[in-house]
Amino acid sequence: MDLVPALQEPLKKVLGPATAKVMAEHLGLHTVGDLLHHYPRRYEERGQLTHLADLPMDEHVTVVAQVADARLHTFASSKAPRGKGQRLEVTITDGSGRLQLVFFGNGVHKPHKELLPGTRAMFAGKVSVFNRRLQLAHPAYELLRGDTEGEETVESWAGALIPLYPATAKLESWKLAKAIQTVLPSAQEAVDPLPESLREGRGLVSLPEALLKIHRPHTKADIEDARARLKWDEAFVLQIALARRRHAESQLPAVPRKPGPDGLLTAFDDRLPFTLTDGQQKVSREIFDDLATDHPMHRLLQGEVGSGKTLVALRAMLAVVDSGGQAVMLAPTEVLAQQHHRSVVEMMGELAEGGMLGGAEHATKVVLLTGSMGAAARRHALLDLATGEAGIVIGTHALIEDKVQFHDLGLVVVDEQHRFGVEQRDALRGKGKQPPHLLVMTATPIPRTVAMTVFGDLETSVLDQLPAGRSPIASHVVPAADKPHFLARAWERVREEVSNGHQAYVVCPRIGDEDDDPKKGAKQSKQPPEGDADKRPPLAVLDVAEQLAKGPLQGLKVEVLHGRMQPDDKDAVMRRFAAGETDVLVATTVIEVGVNVPNATAMVIMDADRFGVSQLHQLRGRVGRGSAPGLCLLVSEMPEASAARQRLNAVASTRDGFELSRIDLEQRREGDVLGQAQSGARTSLRVLAVIEDEEIIAEARQEAAAVVAADPELTGLPGLRTALEALLDEEREQYLEKG
């Protein structure tokens, strides 16, 4: 069915090219439909003034307030040397606080005439601080008045609730409101994506009514009705997309892979020096059941740092090799690929020496393939892949290149899912004669609802118990600015760990070499700037290492590790650290995933506020991997009351990764999570909050599965197909296609 013409109308036809251009560039809105789905962030109630007392710094805000006084000052400046410069200072109040507005130069005339004491208006601008007082410089404003000349204004703000929209500096909230007023009649033509039985069964209002009520509510109940309905739309359409994908996958053929009775897997299990945890056994059974079916496995394996995911994945790979296929593990970095290769070869012993003297009877070859290998070694590896000599292949995205051919690819294991683009995974899966089975691993625990929303097409297995012998990790926040002696004590603790025969990591957000790109530094700092600690650039590995070696850690063997080093140098540093030749490793987050040095017991994270919650949890998982207890110190200069410190306190107070990922998500909102997974397309969630709306998502998933089972092509639901096409613009369609 064709998309609804009225809602497909380009905005430039309706609102004019200038406004349409700003909407497209700054808000990603192109059609009437896009604009109708740009919902208010919140609502101002007439007569209920915004609280000026708690305005956020550095953010664009819209406030409704009354002018308390207005003063015009003249001053001398380079542009107006004779004291002719003019500055208008207006103080506004809402009863809870006061805010200063300033206007300069020619911009003072209009507000000087209009902003008289007692006038009420809406003001929008960016909150800044001048002379220790909050102010808005040159805010845009709209008077709220009841006289005849302002009839149009009153008209556009009619109703008890004033919608405030996510806006930009170029386009204030009320201009958006006026634009929406213009296109609102088109809402009547919105085709309803929800099947009627579902809508009536759940008592939801129709889509045109929901759009009308969210943009022009008369009561708070209107807003509730509209949001309840629009949340269902988002959850349901997304779950339909995922359900269709699950359905399509289940129709694909795959080679069932069953391990032989006395093959490689049995031989491997026999040589394990420990028993698998109950969790590992349960998850392994789920994976083996999937591998034995004749359509491709699609499973997400998530587990706490150190829960033994690699072992579970290796057993799945051995099962596939047993059945005559090849298994490949894709790691995000060379350091990690080398590390996986080393630990797999160690765990397998002579079982990894296929075709070599001394190799065991069922042995296979374990091959490493990375971009920095020498030509001869690479040729050799490629040959082993093509002939099937190599049963297990571990590598980076070098595995995806055209030259790489497999003999019979049966299983793809992707480590750290979020580091890989969809195209990369897809290219690798395309190398099988038939679609290979897919196991996706992540050590960033994902709350169940996010898993259902982002990875809804993957079956999920969770490893949540740690193997026996793992030691507890104590975490503490070190407030370096408030209590400098705490930082001095932190370095003493590092010296104590080293004198007890252990090792330590020091993590910094930045590398610090000359070609450090300031933009990259900014990118690495995921968190919003807060306070003065953010005025300086983040601490850098090279600087901190030098200061420590000359200062508090003098006499200890300190080395550095970061992503811009040559692969051989990185490997040499890691080997020395693993062998215990280095006392302290000062590194960037390259050590975040998979680095395994059981003798490392302490970690100091500098500028810890620059990292995300999940990232800190990942980093912390690098210590306490042996029998000695671990210690993680989170150093920050952020003030006690800041949100950044609260985040760090949360990390210090719980070791439960799932709990932390919930906190992380609540603080960051799910835009990031979905944005990341949805191949960078901006999140399609506007009113649905993944954590709060757990129930709706679960119910929508059930309803969607039933609809797709009955009618996979949605032939009887044209409105739903239209909504699906709108959600899955080409980029996201490909993302979902490729999975």
mmCIF file of N, CA and C in Angstrom, residues 4 47 68 81 96 112 130 225 242 284 309 333 339 416 423 438-439 507 539 557 597 600 614 647 704 711 725 738:
data_model
loop_
_atom_site.group_PDB
_atom_site.id
_atom_site.type_symbol
_atom_site.label_atom_id
_atom_site.label_comp_id
_atom_site.label_asym_id
_atom_site.label_seq_id
_atom_site.Cartn_x
_atom_site.Cartn_y
_atom_site.Cartn_z
ATOM 1 N N VAL A 4 0.728 7.102 3.359
ATOM 2 C CA VAL A 4 -0.340 8.105 3.407
ATOM 3 C C VAL A 4 0.156 9.441 2.847
ATOM 4 N N GLY A 47 -0.528 29.450 34.371
ATOM 5 C CA GLY A 47 -0.597 29.898 35.756
ATOM 6 C C GLY A 47 0.388 29.150 36.636
ATOM 7 N N ALA A 68 10.096 41.219 36.618
ATOM 8 C CA ALA A 68 10.105 41.939 37.901
ATOM 9 C C ALA A 68 10.613 43.363 37.678
ATOM 10 N N PRO A 81 32.840 53.544 21.538
ATOM 11 C CA PRO A 81 33.803 54.139 22.476
ATOM 12 C C PRO A 81 33.240 55.320 23.270
ATOM 13 N N SER A 96 9.764 31.038 42.649
ATOM 14 C CA SER A 96 10.730 30.107 43.255
ATOM 15 C C SER A 96 12.152 30.635 43.111
ATOM 16 N N HIS A 112 12.992 46.298 25.282
ATOM 17 C CA HIS A 112 12.864 47.448 26.183
ATOM 18 C C HIS A 112 11.422 47.971 26.155
ATOM 19 N N PHE A 130 26.946 34.297 34.840
ATOM 20 C CA PHE A 130 27.752 35.507 34.710
ATOM 21 C C PHE A 130 27.773 36.159 36.080
ATOM 22 N N ASP A 225 -3.841 9.394 28.084
ATOM 23 C CA ASP A 225 -4.443 8.572 27.015
ATOM 24 C C ASP A 225 -3.516 8.504 25.808
ATOM 25 N N LEU A 242 10.897 -7.295 14.777
ATOM 26 C CA LEU A 242 11.765 -8.352 15.305
ATOM 27 C C LEU A 242 11.118 -9.728 15.125
ATOM 28 N N SER A 284 25.106 -24.173 28.177
ATOM 29 C CA SER A 284 25.665 -25.066 27.154
ATOM 30 C C SER A 284 24.567 -25.954 26.561
ATOM 31 N N LYS A 309 32.207 -17.083 30.058
ATOM 32 C CA LYS A 309 31.553 -17.131 28.738
ATOM 33 C C LYS A 309 32.460 -17.775 27.700
ATOM 34 N N THR A 333 39.366 -6.362 18.907
ATOM 35 C CA THR A 333 40.708 -5.769 18.797
ATOM 36 C C THR A 333 41.742 -6.874 18.654
ATOM 37 N N GLN A 339 44.733 -12.616 22.765
ATOM 38 C CA GLN A 339 44.436 -13.132 24.101
ATOM 39 C C GLN A 339 43.523 -14.361 24.040
ATOM 40 N N GLU A 416 31.812 -9.381 22.245
ATOM 41 C CA GLU A 416 31.535 -7.953 22.433
ATOM 42 C C GLU A 416 30.764 -7.389 21.260
ATOM 43 N N GLU A 423 27.241 -4.735 9.139
ATOM 44 C CA GLU A 423 27.787 -5.161 7.854
ATOM 45 C C GLU A 423 28.901 -6.176 8.068
ATOM 46 N N LEU A 438 24.810 -18.618 14.826
ATOM 47 C CA LEU A 438 25.409 -17.375 15.338
ATOM 48 C C LEU A 438 25.270 -17.313 16.861
ATOM 49 N N LEU A 439 26.391 -17.087 17.525
ATOM 50 C CA LEU A 439 26.376 -16.884 18.978
ATOM 51 C C LEU A 439 27.018 -15.528 19.245
ATOM 52 N N VAL A 507 44.187 3.226 34.946
ATOM 53 C CA VAL A 507 43.482 3.482 33.686
ATOM 54 C C VAL A 507 43.235 4.984 33.524
ATOM 55 N N LEU A 539 42.811 13.214 31.921
ATOM 56 C CA LEU A 539 44.181 12.766 32.202
ATOM 57 C C LEU A 539 44.638 11.759 31.151
ATOM 58 N N LYS A 557 58.360 -0.974 38.479
ATOM 59 C CA LYS A 557 58.464 -1.100 37.017
ATOM 60 C C LYS A 557 57.105 -0.713 36.423
ATOM 61 N N VAL A 597 44.815 -11.359 33.686
ATOM 62 C CA VAL A 597 46.065 -11.516 34.441
ATOM 63 C C VAL A 597 45.676 -11.746 35.903
ATOM 64 N N ALA A 600 46.975 -9.653 38.872
ATOM 65 C CA ALA A 600 46.691 -8.217 39.033
ATOM 66 C C ALA A 600 45.544 -8.058 40.024
ATOM 67 N N SER A 614 28.682 1.091 32.793
ATOM 68 C CA SER A 614 28.977 -0.276 32.353
ATOM 69 C C SER A 614 30.462 -0.439 32.060
ATOM 70 N N ARG A 647 26.918 8.561 40.207
ATOM 71 C CA ARG A 647 27.164 7.404 39.327
ATOM 72 C C ARG A 647 28.282 6.550 39.892
ATOM 73 N N ALA A 704 2.773 -9.398 19.041
ATOM 74 C CA ALA A 704 3.436 -9.354 17.734
ATOM 75 C C ALA A 704 3.713 -10.761 17.225
ATOM 76 N N ASP A 711 -0.018 -14.172 10.072
ATOM 77 C CA ASP A 711 0.039 -13.453 8.796
ATOM 78 C C ASP A 711 1.422 -12.820 8.630
ATOM 79 N N GLU A 725 7.101 0.266 7.471
ATOM 80 C CA GLU A 725 7.970 0.875 6.454
ATOM 81 C C GLU A 725 8.535 2.192 6.965
ATOM 82 N N LYS A 738 20.000 -7.761 8.518
ATOM 83 C CA LYS A 738 21.292 -8.431 8.672
ATOM 84 C C LYS A 738 21.493 -8.977 10.061
#
